[in-house]
mmCIF file with all atom_site columns, C-alpha atoms in Angstrom:
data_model
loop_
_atom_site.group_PDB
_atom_site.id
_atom_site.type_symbol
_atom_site.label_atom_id
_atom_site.label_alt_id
_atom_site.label_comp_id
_atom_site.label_asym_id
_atom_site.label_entity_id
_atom_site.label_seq_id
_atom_site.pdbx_PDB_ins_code
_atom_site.Cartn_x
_atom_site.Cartn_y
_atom_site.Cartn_z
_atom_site.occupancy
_atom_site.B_iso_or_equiv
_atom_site.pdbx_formal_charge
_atom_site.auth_seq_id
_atom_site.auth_comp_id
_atom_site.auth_asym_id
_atom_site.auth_atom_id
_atom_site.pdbx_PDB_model_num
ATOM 1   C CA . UNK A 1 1   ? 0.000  0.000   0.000  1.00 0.00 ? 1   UNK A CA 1
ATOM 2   C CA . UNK A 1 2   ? 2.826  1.949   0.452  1.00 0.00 ? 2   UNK A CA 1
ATOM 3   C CA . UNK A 1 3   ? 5.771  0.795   -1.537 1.00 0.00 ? 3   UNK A CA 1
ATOM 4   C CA . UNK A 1 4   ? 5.532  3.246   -4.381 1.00 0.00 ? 4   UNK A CA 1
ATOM 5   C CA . UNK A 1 5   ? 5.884  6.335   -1.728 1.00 0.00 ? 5   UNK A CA 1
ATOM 6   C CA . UNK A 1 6   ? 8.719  4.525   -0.103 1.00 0.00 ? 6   UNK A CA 1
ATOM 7   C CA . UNK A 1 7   ? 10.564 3.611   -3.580 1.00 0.00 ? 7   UNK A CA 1
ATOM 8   C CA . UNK A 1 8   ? 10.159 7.410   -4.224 1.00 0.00 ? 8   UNK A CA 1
ATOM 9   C CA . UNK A 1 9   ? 11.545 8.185   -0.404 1.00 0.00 ? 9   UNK A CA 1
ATOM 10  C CA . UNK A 1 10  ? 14.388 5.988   -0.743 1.00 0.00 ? 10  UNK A CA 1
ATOM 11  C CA . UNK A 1 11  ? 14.908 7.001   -4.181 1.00 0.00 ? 11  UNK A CA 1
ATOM 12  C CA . UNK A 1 12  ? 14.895 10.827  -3.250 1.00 0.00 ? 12  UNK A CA 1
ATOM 13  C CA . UNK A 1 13  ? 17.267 10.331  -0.118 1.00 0.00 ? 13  UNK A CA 1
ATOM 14  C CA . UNK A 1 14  ? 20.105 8.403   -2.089 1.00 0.00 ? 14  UNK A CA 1
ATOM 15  C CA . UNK A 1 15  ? 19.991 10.860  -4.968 1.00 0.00 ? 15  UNK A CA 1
ATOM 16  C CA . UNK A 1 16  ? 23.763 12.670  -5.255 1.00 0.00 ? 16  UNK A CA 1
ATOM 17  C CA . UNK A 1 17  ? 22.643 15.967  -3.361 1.00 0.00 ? 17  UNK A CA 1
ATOM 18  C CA . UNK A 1 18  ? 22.293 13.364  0.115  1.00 0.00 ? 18  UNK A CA 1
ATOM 19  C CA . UNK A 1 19  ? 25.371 11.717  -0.580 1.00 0.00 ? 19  UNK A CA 1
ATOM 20  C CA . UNK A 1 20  ? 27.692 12.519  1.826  1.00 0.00 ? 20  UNK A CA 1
ATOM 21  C CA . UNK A 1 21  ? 24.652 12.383  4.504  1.00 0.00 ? 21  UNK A CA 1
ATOM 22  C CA . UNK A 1 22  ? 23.798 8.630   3.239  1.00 0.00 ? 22  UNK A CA 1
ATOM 23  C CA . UNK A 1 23  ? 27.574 7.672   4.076  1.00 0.00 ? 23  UNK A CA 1
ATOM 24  C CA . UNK A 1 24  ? 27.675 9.002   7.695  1.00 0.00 ? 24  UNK A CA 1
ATOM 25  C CA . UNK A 1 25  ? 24.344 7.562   8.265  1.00 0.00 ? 25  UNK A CA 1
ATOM 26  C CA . UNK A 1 26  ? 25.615 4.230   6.898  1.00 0.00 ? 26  UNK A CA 1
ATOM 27  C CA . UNK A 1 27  ? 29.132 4.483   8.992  1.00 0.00 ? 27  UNK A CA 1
ATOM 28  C CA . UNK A 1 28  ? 26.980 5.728   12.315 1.00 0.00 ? 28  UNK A CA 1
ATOM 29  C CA . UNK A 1 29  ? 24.436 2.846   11.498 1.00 0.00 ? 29  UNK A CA 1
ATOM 30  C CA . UNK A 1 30  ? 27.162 -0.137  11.139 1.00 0.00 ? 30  UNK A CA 1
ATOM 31  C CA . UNK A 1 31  ? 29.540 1.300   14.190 1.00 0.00 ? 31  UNK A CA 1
ATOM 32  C CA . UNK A 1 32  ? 26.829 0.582   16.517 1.00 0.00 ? 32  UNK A CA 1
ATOM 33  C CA . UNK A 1 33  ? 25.259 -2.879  15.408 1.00 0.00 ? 33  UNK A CA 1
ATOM 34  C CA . UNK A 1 34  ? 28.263 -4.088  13.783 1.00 0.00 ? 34  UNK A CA 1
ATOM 35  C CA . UNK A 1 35  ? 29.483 -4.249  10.872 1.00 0.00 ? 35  UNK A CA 1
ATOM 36  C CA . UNK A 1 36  ? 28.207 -6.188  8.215  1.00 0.00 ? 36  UNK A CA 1
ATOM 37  C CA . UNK A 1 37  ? 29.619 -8.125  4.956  1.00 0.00 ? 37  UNK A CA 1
ATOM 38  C CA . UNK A 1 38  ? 28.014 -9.496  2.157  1.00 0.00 ? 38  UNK A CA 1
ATOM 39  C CA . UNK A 1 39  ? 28.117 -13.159 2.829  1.00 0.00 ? 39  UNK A CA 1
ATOM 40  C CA . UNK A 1 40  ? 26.973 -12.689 6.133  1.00 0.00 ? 40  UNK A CA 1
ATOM 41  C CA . UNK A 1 41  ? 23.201 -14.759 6.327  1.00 0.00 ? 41  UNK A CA 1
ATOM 42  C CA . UNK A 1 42  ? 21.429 -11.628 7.372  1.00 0.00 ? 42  UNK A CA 1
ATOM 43  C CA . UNK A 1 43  ? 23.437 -9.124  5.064  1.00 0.00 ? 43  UNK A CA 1
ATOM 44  C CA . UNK A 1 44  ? 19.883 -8.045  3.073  1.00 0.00 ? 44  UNK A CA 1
ATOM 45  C CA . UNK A 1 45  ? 17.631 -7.677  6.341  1.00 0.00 ? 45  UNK A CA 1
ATOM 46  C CA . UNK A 1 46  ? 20.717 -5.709  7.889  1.00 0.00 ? 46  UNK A CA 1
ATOM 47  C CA . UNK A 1 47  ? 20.602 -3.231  4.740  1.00 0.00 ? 47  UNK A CA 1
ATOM 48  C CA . UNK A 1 48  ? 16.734 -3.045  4.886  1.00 0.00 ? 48  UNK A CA 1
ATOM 49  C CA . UNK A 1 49  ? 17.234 -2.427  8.367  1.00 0.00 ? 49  UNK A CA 1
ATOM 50  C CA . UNK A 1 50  ? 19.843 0.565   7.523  1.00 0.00 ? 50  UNK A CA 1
ATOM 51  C CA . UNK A 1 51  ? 17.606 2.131   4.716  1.00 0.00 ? 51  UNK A CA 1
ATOM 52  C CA . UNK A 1 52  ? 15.147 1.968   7.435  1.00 0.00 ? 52  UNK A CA 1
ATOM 53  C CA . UNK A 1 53  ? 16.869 4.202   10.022 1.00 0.00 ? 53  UNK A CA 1
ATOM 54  C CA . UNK A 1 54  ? 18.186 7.085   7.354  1.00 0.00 ? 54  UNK A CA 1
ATOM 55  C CA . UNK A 1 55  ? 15.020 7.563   5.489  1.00 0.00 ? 55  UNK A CA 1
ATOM 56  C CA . UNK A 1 56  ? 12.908 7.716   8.729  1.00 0.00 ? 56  UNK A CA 1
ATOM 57  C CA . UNK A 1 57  ? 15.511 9.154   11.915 1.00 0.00 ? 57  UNK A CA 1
ATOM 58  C CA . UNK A 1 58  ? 18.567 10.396  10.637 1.00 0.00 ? 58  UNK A CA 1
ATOM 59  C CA . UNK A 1 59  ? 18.616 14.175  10.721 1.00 0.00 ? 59  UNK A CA 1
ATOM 60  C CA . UNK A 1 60  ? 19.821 15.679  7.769  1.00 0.00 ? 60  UNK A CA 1
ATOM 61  C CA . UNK A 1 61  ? 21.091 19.764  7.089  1.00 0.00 ? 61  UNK A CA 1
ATOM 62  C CA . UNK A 1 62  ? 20.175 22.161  6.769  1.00 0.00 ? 62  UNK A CA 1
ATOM 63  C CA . UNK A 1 63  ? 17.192 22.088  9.609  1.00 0.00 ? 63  UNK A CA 1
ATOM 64  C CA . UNK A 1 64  ? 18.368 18.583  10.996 1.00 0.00 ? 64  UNK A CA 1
ATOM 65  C CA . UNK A 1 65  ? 14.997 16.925  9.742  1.00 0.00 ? 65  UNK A CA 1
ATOM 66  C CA . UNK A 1 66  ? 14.806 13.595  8.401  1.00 0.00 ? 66  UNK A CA 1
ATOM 67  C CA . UNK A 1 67  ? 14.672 12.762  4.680  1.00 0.00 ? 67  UNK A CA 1
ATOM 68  C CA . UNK A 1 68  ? 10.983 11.264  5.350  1.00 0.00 ? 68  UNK A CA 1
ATOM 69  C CA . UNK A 1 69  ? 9.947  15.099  6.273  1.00 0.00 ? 69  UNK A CA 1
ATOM 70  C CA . UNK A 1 70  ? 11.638 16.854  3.597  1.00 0.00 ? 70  UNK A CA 1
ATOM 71  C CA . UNK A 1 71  ? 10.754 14.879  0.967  1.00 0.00 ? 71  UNK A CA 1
ATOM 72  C CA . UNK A 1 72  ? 6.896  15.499  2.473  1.00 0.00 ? 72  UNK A CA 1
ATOM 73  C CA . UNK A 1 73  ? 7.379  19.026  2.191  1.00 0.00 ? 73  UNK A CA 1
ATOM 74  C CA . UNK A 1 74  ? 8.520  18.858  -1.119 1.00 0.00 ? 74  UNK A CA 1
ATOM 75  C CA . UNK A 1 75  ? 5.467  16.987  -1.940 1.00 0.00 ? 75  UNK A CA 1
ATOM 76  C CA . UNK A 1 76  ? 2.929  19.644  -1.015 1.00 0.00 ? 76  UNK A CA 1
ATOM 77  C CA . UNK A 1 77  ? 1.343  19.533  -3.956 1.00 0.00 ? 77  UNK A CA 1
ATOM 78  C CA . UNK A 1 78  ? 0.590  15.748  -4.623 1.00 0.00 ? 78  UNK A CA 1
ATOM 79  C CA . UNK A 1 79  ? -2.808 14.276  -4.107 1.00 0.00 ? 79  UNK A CA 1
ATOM 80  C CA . UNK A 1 80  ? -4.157 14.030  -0.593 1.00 0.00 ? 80  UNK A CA 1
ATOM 81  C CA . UNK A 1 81  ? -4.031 10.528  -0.586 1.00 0.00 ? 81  UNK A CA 1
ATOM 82  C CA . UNK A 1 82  ? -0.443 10.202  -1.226 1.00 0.00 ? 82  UNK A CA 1
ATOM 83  C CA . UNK A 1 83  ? 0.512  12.772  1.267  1.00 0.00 ? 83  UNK A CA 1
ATOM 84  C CA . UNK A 1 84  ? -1.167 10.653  3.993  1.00 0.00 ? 84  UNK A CA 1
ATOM 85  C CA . UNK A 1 85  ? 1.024  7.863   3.235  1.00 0.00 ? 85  UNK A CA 1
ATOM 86  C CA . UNK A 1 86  ? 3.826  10.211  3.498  1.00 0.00 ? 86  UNK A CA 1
ATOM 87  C CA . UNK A 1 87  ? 2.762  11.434  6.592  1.00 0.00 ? 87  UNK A CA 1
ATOM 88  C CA . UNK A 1 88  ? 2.809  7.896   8.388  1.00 0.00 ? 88  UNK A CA 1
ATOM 89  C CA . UNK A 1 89  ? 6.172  7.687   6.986  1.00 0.00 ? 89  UNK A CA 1
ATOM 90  C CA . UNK A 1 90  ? 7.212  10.381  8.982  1.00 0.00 ? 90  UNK A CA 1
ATOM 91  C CA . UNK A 1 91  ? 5.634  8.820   12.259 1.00 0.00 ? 91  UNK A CA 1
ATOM 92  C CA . UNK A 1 92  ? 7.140  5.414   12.285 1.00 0.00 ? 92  UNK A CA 1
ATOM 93  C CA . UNK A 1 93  ? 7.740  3.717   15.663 1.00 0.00 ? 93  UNK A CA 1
ATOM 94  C CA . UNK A 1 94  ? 11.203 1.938   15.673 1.00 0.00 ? 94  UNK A CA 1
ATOM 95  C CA . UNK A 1 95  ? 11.187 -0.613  18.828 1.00 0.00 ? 95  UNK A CA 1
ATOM 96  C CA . UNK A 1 96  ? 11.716 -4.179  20.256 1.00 0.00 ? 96  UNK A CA 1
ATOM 97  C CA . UNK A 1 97  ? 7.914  -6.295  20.371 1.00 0.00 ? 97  UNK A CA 1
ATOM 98  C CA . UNK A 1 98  ? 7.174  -9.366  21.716 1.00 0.00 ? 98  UNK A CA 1
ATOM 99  C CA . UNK A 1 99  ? 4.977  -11.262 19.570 1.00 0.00 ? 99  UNK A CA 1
ATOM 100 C CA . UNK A 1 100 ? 1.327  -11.523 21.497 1.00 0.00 ? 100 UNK A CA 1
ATOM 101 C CA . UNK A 1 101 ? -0.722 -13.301 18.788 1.00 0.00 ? 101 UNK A CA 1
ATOM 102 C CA . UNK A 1 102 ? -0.837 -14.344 15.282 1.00 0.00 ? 102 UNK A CA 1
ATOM 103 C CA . UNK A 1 103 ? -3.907 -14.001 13.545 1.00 0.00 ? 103 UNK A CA 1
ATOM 104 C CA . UNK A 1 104 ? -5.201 -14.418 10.222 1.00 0.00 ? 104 UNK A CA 1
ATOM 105 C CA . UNK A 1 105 ? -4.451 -10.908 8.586  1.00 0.00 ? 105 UNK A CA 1
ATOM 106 C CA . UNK A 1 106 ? -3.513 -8.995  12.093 1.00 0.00 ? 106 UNK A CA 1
ATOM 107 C CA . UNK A 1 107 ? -0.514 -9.755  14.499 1.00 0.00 ? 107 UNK A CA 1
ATOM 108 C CA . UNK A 1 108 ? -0.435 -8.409  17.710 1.00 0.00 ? 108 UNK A CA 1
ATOM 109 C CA . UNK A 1 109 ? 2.953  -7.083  19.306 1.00 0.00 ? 109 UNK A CA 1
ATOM 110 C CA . UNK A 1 110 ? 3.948  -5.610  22.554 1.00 0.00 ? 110 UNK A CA 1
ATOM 111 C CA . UNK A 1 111 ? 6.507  -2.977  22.744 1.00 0.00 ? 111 UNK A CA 1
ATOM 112 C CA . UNK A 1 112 ? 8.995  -4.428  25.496 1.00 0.00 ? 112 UNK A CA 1
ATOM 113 C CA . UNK A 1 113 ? 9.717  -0.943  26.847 1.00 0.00 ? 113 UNK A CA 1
ATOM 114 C CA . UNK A 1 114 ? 6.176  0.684   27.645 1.00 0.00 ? 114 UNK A CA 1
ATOM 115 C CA . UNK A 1 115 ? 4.527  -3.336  27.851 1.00 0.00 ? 115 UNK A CA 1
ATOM 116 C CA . UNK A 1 116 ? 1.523  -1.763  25.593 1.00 0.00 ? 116 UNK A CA 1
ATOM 117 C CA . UNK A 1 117 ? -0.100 -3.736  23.042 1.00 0.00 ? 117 UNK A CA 1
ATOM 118 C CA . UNK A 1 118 ? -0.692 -2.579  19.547 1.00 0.00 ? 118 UNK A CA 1
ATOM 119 C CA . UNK A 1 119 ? -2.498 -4.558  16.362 1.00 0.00 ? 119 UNK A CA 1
ATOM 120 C CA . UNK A 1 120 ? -0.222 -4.553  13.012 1.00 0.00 ? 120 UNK A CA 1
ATOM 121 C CA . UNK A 1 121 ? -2.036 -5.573  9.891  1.00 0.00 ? 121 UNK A CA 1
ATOM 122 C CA . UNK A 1 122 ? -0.615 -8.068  7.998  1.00 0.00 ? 122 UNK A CA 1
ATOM 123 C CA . UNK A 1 123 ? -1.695 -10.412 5.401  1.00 0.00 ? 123 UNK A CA 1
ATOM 124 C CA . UNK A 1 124 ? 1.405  -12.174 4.902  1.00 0.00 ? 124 UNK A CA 1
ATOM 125 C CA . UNK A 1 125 ? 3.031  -13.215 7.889  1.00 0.00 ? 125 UNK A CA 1
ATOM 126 C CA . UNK A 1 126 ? 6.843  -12.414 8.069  1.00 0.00 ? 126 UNK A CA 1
ATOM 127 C CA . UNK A 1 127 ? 8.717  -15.947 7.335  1.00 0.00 ? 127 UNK A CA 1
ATOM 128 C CA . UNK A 1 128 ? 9.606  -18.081 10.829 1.00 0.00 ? 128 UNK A CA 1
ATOM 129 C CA . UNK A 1 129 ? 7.579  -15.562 13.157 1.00 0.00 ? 129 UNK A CA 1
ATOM 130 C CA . UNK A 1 130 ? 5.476  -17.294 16.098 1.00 0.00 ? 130 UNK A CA 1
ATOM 131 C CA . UNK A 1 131 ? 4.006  -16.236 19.123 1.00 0.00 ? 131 UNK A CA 1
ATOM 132 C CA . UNK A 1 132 ? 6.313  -15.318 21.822 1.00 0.00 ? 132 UNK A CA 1
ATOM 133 C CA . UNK A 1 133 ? 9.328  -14.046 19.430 1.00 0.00 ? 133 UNK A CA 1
ATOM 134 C CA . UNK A 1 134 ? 10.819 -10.979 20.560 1.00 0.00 ? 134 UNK A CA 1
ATOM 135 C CA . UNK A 1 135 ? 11.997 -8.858  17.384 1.00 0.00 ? 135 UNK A CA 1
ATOM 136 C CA . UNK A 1 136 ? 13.289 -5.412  16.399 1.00 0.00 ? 136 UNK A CA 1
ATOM 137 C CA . UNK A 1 137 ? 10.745 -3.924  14.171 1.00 0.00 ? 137 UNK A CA 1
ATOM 138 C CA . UNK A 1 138 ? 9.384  -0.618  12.651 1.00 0.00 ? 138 UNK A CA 1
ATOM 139 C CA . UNK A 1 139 ? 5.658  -0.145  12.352 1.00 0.00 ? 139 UNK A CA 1
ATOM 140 C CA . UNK A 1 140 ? 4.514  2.460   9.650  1.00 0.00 ? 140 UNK A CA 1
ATOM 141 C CA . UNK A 1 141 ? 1.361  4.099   9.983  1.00 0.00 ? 141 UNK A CA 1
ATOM 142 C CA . UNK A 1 142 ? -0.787 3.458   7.052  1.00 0.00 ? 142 UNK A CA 1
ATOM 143 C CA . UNK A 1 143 ? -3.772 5.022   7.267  1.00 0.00 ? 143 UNK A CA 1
ATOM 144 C CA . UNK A 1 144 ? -6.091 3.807   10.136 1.00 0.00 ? 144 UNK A CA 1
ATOM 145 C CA . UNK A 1 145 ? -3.940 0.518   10.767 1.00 0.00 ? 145 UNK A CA 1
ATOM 146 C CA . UNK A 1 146 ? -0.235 0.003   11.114 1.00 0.00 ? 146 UNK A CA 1
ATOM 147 C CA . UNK A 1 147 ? 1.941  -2.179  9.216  1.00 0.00 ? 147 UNK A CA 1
ATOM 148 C CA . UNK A 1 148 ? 5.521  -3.334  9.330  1.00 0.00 ? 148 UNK A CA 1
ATOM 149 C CA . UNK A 1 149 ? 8.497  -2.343  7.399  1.00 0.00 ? 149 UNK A CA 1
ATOM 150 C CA . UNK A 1 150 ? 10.553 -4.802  5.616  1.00 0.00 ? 150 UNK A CA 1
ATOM 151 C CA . UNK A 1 151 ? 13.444 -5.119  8.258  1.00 0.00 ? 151 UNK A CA 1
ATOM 152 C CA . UNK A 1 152 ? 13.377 -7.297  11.195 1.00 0.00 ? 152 UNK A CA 1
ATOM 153 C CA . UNK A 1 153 ? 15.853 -8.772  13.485 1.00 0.00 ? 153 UNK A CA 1
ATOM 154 C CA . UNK A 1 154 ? 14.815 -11.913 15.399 1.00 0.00 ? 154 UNK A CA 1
ATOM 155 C CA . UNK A 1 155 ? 16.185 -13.047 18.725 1.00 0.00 ? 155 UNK A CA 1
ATOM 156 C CA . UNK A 1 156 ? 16.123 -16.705 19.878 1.00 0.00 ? 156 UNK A CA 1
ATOM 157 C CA . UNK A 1 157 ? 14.098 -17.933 22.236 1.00 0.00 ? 157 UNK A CA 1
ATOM 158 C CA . UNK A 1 158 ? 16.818 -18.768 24.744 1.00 0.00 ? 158 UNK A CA 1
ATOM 159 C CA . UNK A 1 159 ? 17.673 -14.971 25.488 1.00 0.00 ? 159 UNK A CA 1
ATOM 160 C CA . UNK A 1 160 ? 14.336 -13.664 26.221 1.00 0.00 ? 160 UNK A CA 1
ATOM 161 C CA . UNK A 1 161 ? 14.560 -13.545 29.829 1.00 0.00 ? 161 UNK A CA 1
ATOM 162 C CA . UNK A 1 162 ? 18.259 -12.317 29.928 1.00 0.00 ? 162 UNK A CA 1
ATOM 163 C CA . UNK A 1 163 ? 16.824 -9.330  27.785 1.00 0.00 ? 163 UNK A CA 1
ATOM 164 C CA . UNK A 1 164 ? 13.564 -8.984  29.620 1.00 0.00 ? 164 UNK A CA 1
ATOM 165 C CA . UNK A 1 165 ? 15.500 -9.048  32.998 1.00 0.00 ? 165 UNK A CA 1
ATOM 166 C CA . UNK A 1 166 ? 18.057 -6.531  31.666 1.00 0.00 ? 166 UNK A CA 1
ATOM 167 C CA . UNK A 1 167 ? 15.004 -3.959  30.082 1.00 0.00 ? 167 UNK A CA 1
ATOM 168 C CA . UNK A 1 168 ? 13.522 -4.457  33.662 1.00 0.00 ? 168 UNK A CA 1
ATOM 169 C CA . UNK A 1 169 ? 16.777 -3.375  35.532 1.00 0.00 ? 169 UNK A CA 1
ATOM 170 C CA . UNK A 1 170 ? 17.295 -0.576  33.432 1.00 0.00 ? 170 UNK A CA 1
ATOM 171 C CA . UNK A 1 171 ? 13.825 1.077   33.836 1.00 0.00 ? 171 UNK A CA 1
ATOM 172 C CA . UNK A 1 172 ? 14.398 0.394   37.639 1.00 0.00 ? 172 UNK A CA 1
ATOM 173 C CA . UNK A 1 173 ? 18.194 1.958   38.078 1.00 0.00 ? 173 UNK A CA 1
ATOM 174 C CA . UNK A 1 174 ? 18.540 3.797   34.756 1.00 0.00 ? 174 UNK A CA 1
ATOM 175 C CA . UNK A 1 175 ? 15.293 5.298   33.820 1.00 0.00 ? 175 UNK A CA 1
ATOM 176 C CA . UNK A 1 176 ? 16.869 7.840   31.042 1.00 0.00 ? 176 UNK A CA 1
ATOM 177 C CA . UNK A 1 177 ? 18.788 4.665   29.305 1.00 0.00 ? 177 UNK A CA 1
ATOM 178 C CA . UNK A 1 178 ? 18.686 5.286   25.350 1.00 0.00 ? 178 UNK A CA 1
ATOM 179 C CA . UNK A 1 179 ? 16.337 2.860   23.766 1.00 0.00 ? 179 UNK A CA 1
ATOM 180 C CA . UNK A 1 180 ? 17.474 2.664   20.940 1.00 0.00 ? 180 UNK A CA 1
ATOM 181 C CA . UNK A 1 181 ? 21.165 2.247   21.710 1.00 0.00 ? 181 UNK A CA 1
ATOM 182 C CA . UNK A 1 182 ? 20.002 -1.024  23.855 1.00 0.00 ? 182 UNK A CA 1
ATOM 183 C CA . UNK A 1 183 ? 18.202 -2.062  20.839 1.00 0.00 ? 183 UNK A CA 1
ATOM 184 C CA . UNK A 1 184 ? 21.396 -2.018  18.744 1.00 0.00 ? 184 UNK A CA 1
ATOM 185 C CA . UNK A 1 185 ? 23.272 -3.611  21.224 1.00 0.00 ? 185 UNK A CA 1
ATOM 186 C CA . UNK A 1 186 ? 20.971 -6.385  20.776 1.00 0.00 ? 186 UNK A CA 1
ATOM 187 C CA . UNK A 1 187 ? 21.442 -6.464  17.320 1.00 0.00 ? 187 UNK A CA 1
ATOM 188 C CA . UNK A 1 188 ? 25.516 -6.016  17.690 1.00 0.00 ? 188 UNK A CA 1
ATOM 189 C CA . UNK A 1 189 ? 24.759 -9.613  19.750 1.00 0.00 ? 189 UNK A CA 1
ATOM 190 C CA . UNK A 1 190 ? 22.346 -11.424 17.435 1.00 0.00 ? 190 UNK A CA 1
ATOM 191 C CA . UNK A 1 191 ? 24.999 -10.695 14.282 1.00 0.00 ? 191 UNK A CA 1
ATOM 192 C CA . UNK A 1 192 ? 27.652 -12.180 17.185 1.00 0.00 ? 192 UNK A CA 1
ATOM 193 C CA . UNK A 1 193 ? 25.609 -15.054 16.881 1.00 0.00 ? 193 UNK A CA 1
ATOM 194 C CA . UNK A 1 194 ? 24.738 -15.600 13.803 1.00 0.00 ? 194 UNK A CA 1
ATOM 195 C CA . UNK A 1 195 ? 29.076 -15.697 13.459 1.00 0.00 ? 195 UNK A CA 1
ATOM 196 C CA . UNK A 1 196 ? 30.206 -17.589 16.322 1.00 0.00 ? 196 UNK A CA 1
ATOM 197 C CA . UNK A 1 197 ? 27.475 -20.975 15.977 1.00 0.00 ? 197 UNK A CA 1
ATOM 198 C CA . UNK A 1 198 ? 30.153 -22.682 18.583 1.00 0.00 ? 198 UNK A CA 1
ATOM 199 C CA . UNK A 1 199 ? 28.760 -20.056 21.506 1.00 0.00 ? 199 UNK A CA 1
ATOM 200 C CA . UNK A 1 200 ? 25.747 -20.244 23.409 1.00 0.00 ? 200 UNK A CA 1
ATOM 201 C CA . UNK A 1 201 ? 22.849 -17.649 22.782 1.00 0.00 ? 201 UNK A CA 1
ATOM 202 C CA . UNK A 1 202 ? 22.793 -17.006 26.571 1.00 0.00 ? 202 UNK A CA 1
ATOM 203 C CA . UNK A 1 203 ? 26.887 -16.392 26.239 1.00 0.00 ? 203 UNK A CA 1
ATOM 204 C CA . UNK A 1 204 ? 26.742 -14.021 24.055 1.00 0.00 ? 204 UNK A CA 1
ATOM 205 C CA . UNK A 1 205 ? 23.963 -12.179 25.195 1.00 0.00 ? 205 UNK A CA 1
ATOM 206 C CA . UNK A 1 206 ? 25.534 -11.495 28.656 1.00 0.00 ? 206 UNK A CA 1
ATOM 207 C CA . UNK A 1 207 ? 24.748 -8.010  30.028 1.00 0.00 ? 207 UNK A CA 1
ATOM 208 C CA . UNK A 1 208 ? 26.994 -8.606  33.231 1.00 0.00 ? 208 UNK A CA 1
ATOM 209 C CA . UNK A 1 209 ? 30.105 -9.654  31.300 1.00 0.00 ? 209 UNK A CA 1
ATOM 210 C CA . UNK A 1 210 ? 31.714 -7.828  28.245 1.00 0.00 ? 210 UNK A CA 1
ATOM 211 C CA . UNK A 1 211 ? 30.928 -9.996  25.059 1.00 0.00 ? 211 UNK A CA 1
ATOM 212 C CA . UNK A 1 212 ? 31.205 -8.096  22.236 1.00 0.00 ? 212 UNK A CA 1
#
């Protein structure tokens, strides 16, 4: 429903005049989830996930807004219905969910920092997802439902209570922890994993000991 918009997002934000603004975003991006090569399993999803954070957070001159809201200002004139789309692009919500229920063409998902539950429409369910997965994924407002975006990253089952325990520690002695830092710390482990088959989940996703 909203692929076409996005193409034209991603499209306008890689254009030459955004260079230099896509490279620091990429070298920010990869610094703090690790970096990535090509023959690495989850090299597409990774990139996905990249595109992700530059069209929709990364702030770019010269008012420090993100190529999601300039590109809807420069589309002032287009048809009402496409500037709604580009609208939810600009309100995405970028977390880590816990997967609450599968249903036929909805999923339900609970964000693992506020414990709220929210409905994400989707006909096709993402490949290998089941109930009681936690995941990093972005949810894009499409008009009256939300959807998700292409990029997800999955960690396994064995790890869920070291990460809830560690989100519940935080909220109790660091209340103003960064989110989304914590989230790619997460993600710096699961691409640990994905490497290093020979150590345990629950080894590598130590928050009391320095593993990556």
């Amino acid at each position: 429903m909203y692929q076409h918009q996005l193409d034209a997002l991603i499209a306008f934000a890689s254009a030459d005049a955004y260079k230099d603004e896509l490279l620091k975003a990429k070298a920010h991006y990869f610094q703090k989830t690790g970096e990535i090569f090509e023959d690495d399993r989850s090299f597409e999803m990774r990139m996905a996930s990249f595109l992700d954070f530059y069209v929709f957070d990364w702030p770019i001159p010269p008012h420090q807004r993100t190529p999601a809201q300039v590109f809807l200002d420069q589309r002032s004139q287009a048809p009402d219905a496409e500037k709604e789309i580009l609208r939810g692009l600009t309100n995405t919500r970028h977390s880590l969910w816990e997967v609450r229920k599968l249903g036929k063409d909805q999923i339900r998902v609970r964000d693992l920092f506020d414990g709220k539950d929210v409905e994400v429409r989707e006909r096709r369910q993402p490949a290998g997802l089941h109930k009681g997965d936690y995941i990093e994924a972005r949810l894009i407002p499409v008009g009256e439902h939300l959807m998700f975006s292409q990029a997800f990253i999955y960690h396994p089952e064995d790890v869920r209570k070291n990460i809830a325990a560690e989100i519940k520690r935080l909220k109790k002695h660091e209340p103003a922890f960064d989110r989304r830092e914590f989230i790619w710390t997460l993600g710096k482990m699961r691409l640990k994993l994905e490497r290093y088959r020979n150590i345990s989940p629950v080894d590598i996703y130590s928050f009391d000991r320095k593993t990556i």
